[in-house]
Amino acid sequence: MTLESLQDRFTETLDTLPGSPSVRSARENAMAHFSQVGFPTRKLENWRYTDVGLLASSDFDPAKTPLETTLSASTRAALAALNAGDEAIVLVDGIPQREPGTWPKSEGLALTPLADLWSRADILPQPESFEEAPLAAVNTAFARDGISISVAAGCRLAEPVHVIMVTSERTSNAPQPRIVVELGEASELSLMLYLIGNEAAPAWTNLVTQVDLQPRSKLAIHRVQELGSKDVHTELLSARVRDAASLEASYIDLGGQLVRNDIVVDLIQPEAECNLYGVFLADQGQHVDNHLRVDHSAAGTVSNQSFKGIAGDRGRGVFNGKVVVHRDAQKIDAKQSSDNLLLSEHAEIDTKPELEIYADDVKCSHGATVGQLDERQLFYLRARGLSDSAARGLLTFAFANEVLQRLSTAETRDRVARRVLERLPGKLDWDELL
Amino acid sequence: MLKIKDLHVSVDGNSILTGLNLQVNAGEIHAIMGPNGSGKSTLAQVIAGRDDYDVDSGSMTFEGADLLELAPEERAQAGIFLGFQYPTEIPGVNNTYLLKAALNAQRAARGEPEIDAYEFMKLIKDKIKVMRIPDKFLTRSVNEGFSGGEKKRNEILQMLVLEPKLAVLDETDSGLDVDALKVVAAGINSLKHPDRATILVTHYERLLELVVPDHVHVLSEGTIAKSGDRSLARELDERGYDWVRAEVRSG
């Protein structure tokens, strides 16, 4: 959809979008901002390797009114296969499916559809700025719904909350969902977020997740993306981490044709910590771009970025990890690593860890590798009798597994590992690996 | 079992083996000794099928099959085992997994069914006892963070599980203390069988006190310069290699 049509669609649908007058004005501001900047082009440094031009030329329509959705049998099967339990929160095209009584209940846990929240509250929570992620402005303008998850101070939830986002098979589908996660002081939550697509109708999902962590709280988000092979996925995770709180986020990207994840974390108070992990598999023309920015705004903050990419066929992967250490943010520790495997000569990886440091007593390390499988390791395995393809599959899996192992729920970990294995060469008794 | 005739091997145009002949029969233990750089490790790796080396001429057969036509895994499946001088670390691949995958790959090649999980664990428990390897090593990544001695014991453990027809052990004794050397020797001796053969590639005579070879060969300048029985190993230990080299040069 061209910028002009997007503007027209905004004007046409604004009255139907939920929210108080202040939410409405936040939408108008976002649209005004986007009208100025437009769809990002490769002329922008942050978008150098990722061309989202197809969004402007496609018929994806963020304003499309959600219909009563029908899920295909294959999507239903995919949902069931997630094994996420009966209490999973399912959003279809960004709209939470409200079946009373089926959402998880736990003391201190509040789950609210955002459309409800916007009509009551005066705010449309929005990212600090759209500079890092211009498409988040489109989300702000058009978001119809989503889910707010908040945990009261002191509450530590034992069971993970599962959120499943699924796209329906209608045409021009472009959901603009939003997730808001707020953790009270010293609370704990683990959130599993699944993105499921379909092969019948390509969709553009433009997700914004906002995270606010109060002192000493702990959040783990494990996000597993298994969209359809023609889907476009763009996303912003924007997190503020306070005093001694910690955020762990793992991004597993297996599907999609064009994927762009912006992960923006501000460690705004002392001792705040974030661990960002990622694994992606890009083949058959898939493009996966992980763009990270961590701001060390306070002293004693700790960050770790560890991303693993596997690109085969004509797949392409991009990693751009930036760490900004602000003035007076002394004694911080920042680690970045981007390790990538190229499985084919037509695959491409562009990786760029960046550091900007304005303090003088800091510990920062970064490294990036792009390589093929280790010939010595391959020979070692083959000399033990494993076929060349089994050895390659095993080593590729071992490479990804260093990150997969961190997924905190065993069923999810095994399922994701299995999905990775299915995509790898060789036929071993993979069950033994899990 | 293994017949090598007039083998010429080079790397990037540099000759390493220059007309090597060797015959190893079932039931025999051969020791290949020689100074650094004489081509001992090259020979071991070429037998296992490492493709960094160019075999320029000559022949190599194993039980009548042309080894040069076989991929490394096919050689392993035929019953050849290489104990690596520097066992490779493989982070993320669990030691037990590799043992089982390797065993099953070889069983499949022989048309046998996969080993039953219970039988496999029993086998492993037996073998780690022989090698005095603690249980915890089984769940660790292959060779990752192992000491030099642990890596070598792990190689022999793999050999015991796979029960190869021909084991080529490349400097398995280097870096071992006396006790570990005894454990490794006991492991090698436990596989001794009239249908099997072993080639020990070594610098030192001390392993050969524990695993007694039937034949000792001195590799010098890319070819076998001298062969004898175990007394040759003792002589080399006392006199070094220079005299062999001198003999070769004087023809």
Coordinates of C-alpha atoms in Angstrom, one line a residue, chain B residues 1-239:
Chain B
M1 CA 43.7 -57.0 5.7
L2 CA 45.4 -53.7 4.8
K3 CA 47.7 -53.6 1.8
I4 CA 49.5 -50.4 0.9
K5 CA 51.6 -50.4 -2.2
D6 CA 54.0 -47.7 -3.4
L7 CA 51.9 -45.0 -1.9
H8 CA 52.8 -41.4 -2.8
V9 CA 51.0 -38.6 -0.9
S10 CA 51.5 -34.9 -1.1
V11 CA 50.0 -31.7 0.4
D12 CA 49.9 -28.6 -1.8
G13 CA 52.6 -30.1 -4.0
N14 CA 54.9 -31.1 -1.1
S15 CA 55.7 -34.8 -1.1
I16 CA 55.1 -36.4 2.3
L17 CA 54.9 -40.1 1.6
T18 CA 57.2 -41.3 -1.2
G19 CA 56.5 -44.9 -2.1
L20 CA 55.3 -46.4 1.1
N21 CA 54.6 -50.2 1.3
L22 CA 52.8 -51.8 4.3
Q23 CA 50.9 -55.0 4.8
V24 CA 48.9 -55.6 7.9
N25 CA 47.3 -59.0 8.5
A26 CA 44.4 -59.9 10.8
G27 CA 45.6 -60.6 14.3
E28 CA 48.7 -58.4 14.0
I29 CA 49.8 -55.3 15.9
H30 CA 52.1 -53.0 14.0
A31 CA 54.0 -50.1 15.4
I32 CA 55.0 -47.2 13.2
M33 CA 57.7 -45.1 14.7
G34 CA 59.7 -42.3 13.4
P35 CA 60.9 -38.7 14.0
N36 CA 58.6 -35.7 13.7
G37 CA 57.7 -34.8 10.2
S38 CA 58.4 -38.3 8.8
G39 CA 54.8 -38.7 7.6
K40 CA 53.4 -40.9 10.4
S41 CA 50.3 -38.8 11.0
T42 CA 49.8 -38.3 7.3
L43 CA 49.7 -42.1 6.9
A44 CA 47.1 -42.5 9.6
Q45 CA 44.9 -39.7 8.2
V46 CA 45.2 -41.0 4.6
I47 CA 44.1 -44.5 5.8
A48 CA 41.0 -42.9 7.4
G49 CA 40.3 -40.8 4.3
R50 CA 41.1 -37.3 5.1
D51 CA 40.8 -35.4 1.9
D52 CA 43.4 -32.6 2.7
Y53 CA 46.0 -35.0 1.3
D54 CA 46.5 -35.8 -2.4
V55 CA 47.2 -39.4 -3.1
D56 CA 49.3 -39.1 -6.2
S57 CA 50.0 -42.7 -6.9
G58 CA 50.0 -46.2 -5.4
S59 CA 47.2 -48.3 -4.0
M60 CA 45.6 -49.0 -0.7
T61 CA 43.2 -51.9 -0.2
F62 CA 41.3 -53.1 2.9
E63 CA 40.0 -56.6 2.7
G64 CA 40.3 -56.4 -1.0
A65 CA 38.3 -53.2 -1.4
D66 CA 40.0 -50.1 -2.9
L67 CA 40.1 -47.7 0.0
L68 CA 40.9 -44.8 -2.2
E69 CA 37.4 -45.0 -3.7
L70 CA 35.7 -44.9 -0.3
A71 CA 34.5 -41.8 1.7
P72 CA 35.7 -41.5 5.3
E73 CA 32.4 -42.8 6.6
E74 CA 32.5 -45.8 4.3
R75 CA 35.9 -46.7 5.6
A76 CA 34.6 -46.4 9.1
Q77 CA 31.6 -48.5 8.2
A78 CA 34.0 -51.1 6.7
G79 CA 35.7 -51.3 10.1
I80 CA 38.5 -48.8 10.1
F81 CA 38.9 -46.6 13.2
L82 CA 41.3 -43.7 13.5
G83 CA 42.2 -42.6 17.0
F84 CA 43.1 -39.0 16.5
Q85 CA 46.3 -37.4 17.6
Y86 CA 44.3 -34.3 18.4
P87 CA 40.7 -35.3 19.0
T88 CA 38.4 -32.6 17.8
E89 CA 36.2 -30.7 20.2
I90 CA 32.5 -30.6 19.1
P91 CA 30.5 -28.2 21.3
G92 CA 26.8 -29.0 21.4
V93 CA 27.2 -32.6 20.5
N94 CA 26.8 -34.9 23.4
N95 CA 29.4 -37.7 23.8
T96 CA 26.8 -40.4 24.3
Y97 CA 24.9 -39.2 21.3
L98 CA 27.9 -39.5 19.1
L99 CA 28.7 -42.9 20.4
K100 CA 25.2 -44.1 19.6
A101 CA 24.9 -42.4 16.2
A102 CA 28.3 -43.8 15.2
L103 CA 27.5 -47.3 16.3
N104 CA 24.1 -47.2 14.6
A105 CA 25.5 -45.8 11.4
Q106 CA 28.0 -48.7 11.3
R107 CA 25.3 -51.2 12.2
A108 CA 23.0 -49.8 9.4
A109 CA 25.8 -50.1 6.9
R110 CA 26.2 -53.8 7.9
G111 CA 22.5 -54.3 7.6
E112 CA 22.0 -54.7 11.3
P113 CA 19.1 -53.1 13.3
E114 CA 19.7 -50.2 15.6
I115 CA 21.0 -51.1 19.0
D116 CA 18.4 -51.3 21.7
A117 CA 18.6 -48.4 24.2
Y118 CA 19.1 -50.7 27.2
E119 CA 21.7 -52.8 25.5
F120 CA 23.5 -49.6 24.5
M121 CA 23.6 -48.2 28.0
K122 CA 24.9 -51.5 29.3
L123 CA 27.6 -51.5 26.7
I124 CA 28.7 -48.0 27.5
K125 CA 28.7 -48.6 31.3
D126 CA 31.0 -51.6 30.7
K127 CA 33.4 -49.7 28.5
I128 CA 33.7 -46.6 30.5
K129 CA 34.7 -48.8 33.4
V130 CA 37.5 -50.2 31.4
M131 CA 38.6 -46.7 30.4
R132 CA 38.1 -45.3 33.9
I133 CA 36.0 -42.5 32.5
P134 CA 33.5 -40.9 35.0
D135 CA 29.8 -41.1 34.1
K136 CA 29.6 -37.3 33.8
F137 CA 31.7 -37.4 30.7
L138 CA 29.0 -39.1 28.8
T139 CA 26.7 -36.1 28.9
R140 CA 29.3 -33.6 28.1
S141 CA 30.0 -32.3 24.6
V142 CA 32.4 -34.4 22.6
N143 CA 36.0 -33.6 23.9
E144 CA 35.0 -30.1 24.9
G145 CA 37.0 -29.0 27.9
F146 CA 38.6 -32.5 28.2
S147 CA 42.2 -32.6 29.3
G148 CA 44.7 -34.1 26.8
G149 CA 44.6 -37.4 28.7
E150 CA 40.8 -37.5 28.8
K151 CA 40.5 -36.9 25.1
K152 CA 42.8 -39.9 24.4
R153 CA 40.8 -42.1 26.8
N154 CA 37.7 -41.0 25.1
E155 CA 39.1 -42.0 21.7
I156 CA 39.8 -45.5 23.0
L157 CA 36.3 -45.6 24.5
Q158 CA 34.9 -44.9 21.1
M159 CA 37.1 -47.6 19.7
L160 CA 35.8 -50.1 22.3
V161 CA 32.2 -49.3 21.5
L162 CA 32.7 -49.5 17.7
E163 CA 34.9 -52.6 17.8
P164 CA 36.8 -51.9 14.5
K165 CA 38.6 -54.5 12.5
L166 CA 41.5 -52.2 12.0
A167 CA 42.4 -49.5 14.6
V168 CA 44.9 -46.9 13.6
L169 CA 45.9 -45.1 16.7
D170 CA 47.8 -41.9 16.1
E171 CA 50.0 -40.9 19.0
T172 CA 47.4 -42.1 21.4
D173 CA 50.2 -42.4 24.0
S174 CA 51.4 -38.8 23.8
G175 CA 50.5 -36.6 26.7
L176 CA 49.5 -39.5 29.0
D177 CA 50.9 -40.0 32.5
V178 CA 52.0 -43.5 33.5
D179 CA 48.6 -44.5 35.0
A180 CA 46.6 -43.2 32.0
L181 CA 49.0 -45.0 29.7
K182 CA 48.2 -48.2 31.5
V183 CA 44.5 -47.6 31.1
V184 CA 44.8 -46.9 27.4
A185 CA 47.0 -49.9 26.9
A186 CA 44.5 -52.1 28.7
G187 CA 41.8 -50.7 26.4
I188 CA 43.7 -51.5 23.3
N189 CA 44.7 -55.0 24.5
S190 CA 41.1 -55.8 25.4
L191 CA 40.2 -55.6 21.7
K192 CA 43.0 -58.0 20.7
H193 CA 41.5 -60.7 18.5
P194 CA 42.6 -63.0 15.6
D195 CA 40.2 -61.1 13.3
R196 CA 41.4 -57.7 14.2
A197 CA 44.5 -55.6 13.7
T198 CA 46.0 -52.5 15.2
I199 CA 48.5 -49.9 13.9
L200 CA 50.1 -47.9 16.6
V201 CA 51.7 -44.7 15.5
T202 CA 54.0 -43.5 18.1
H203 CA 57.2 -41.6 19.0
Y204 CA 58.0 -43.6 22.1
E205 CA 58.7 -47.1 23.0
R206 CA 56.9 -47.0 26.4
L207 CA 53.4 -47.8 25.0
L208 CA 55.0 -50.8 23.2
E209 CA 56.1 -52.3 26.5
L210 CA 52.3 -52.5 27.4
V211 CA 50.9 -53.3 23.9
V212 CA 53.4 -55.6 22.4
P213 CA 53.7 -55.2 18.6
D214 CA 54.4 -58.0 16.2
H215 CA 56.1 -55.7 13.8
V216 CA 57.9 -52.4 14.2
H217 CA 58.5 -50.1 11.3
V218 CA 60.5 -46.9 11.1
L219 CA 59.1 -44.3 8.9
S220 CA 61.7 -41.9 7.6
E221 CA 61.5 -39.3 4.8
G222 CA 58.2 -40.6 3.6
T223 CA 58.9 -44.3 3.4
I224 CA 59.4 -47.3 5.6
A225 CA 63.1 -47.3 6.1
K226 CA 63.4 -50.3 8.4
S227 CA 61.2 -53.0 9.8
G228 CA 61.8 -55.5 12.6
D229 CA 60.3 -57.0 15.7
R230 CA 59.8 -55.4 19.1
S231 CA 63.5 -55.3 19.7
L232 CA 63.8 -52.6 17.0
A233 CA 61.6 -50.4 19.1
R234 CA 64.0 -50.8 22.1
E235 CA 67.0 -50.1 19.8
L236 CA 65.3 -46.9 18.6
D237 CA 64.6 -45.9 22.1
E238 CA 68.2 -46.2 23.0
R239 CA 69.9 -44.9 19.8

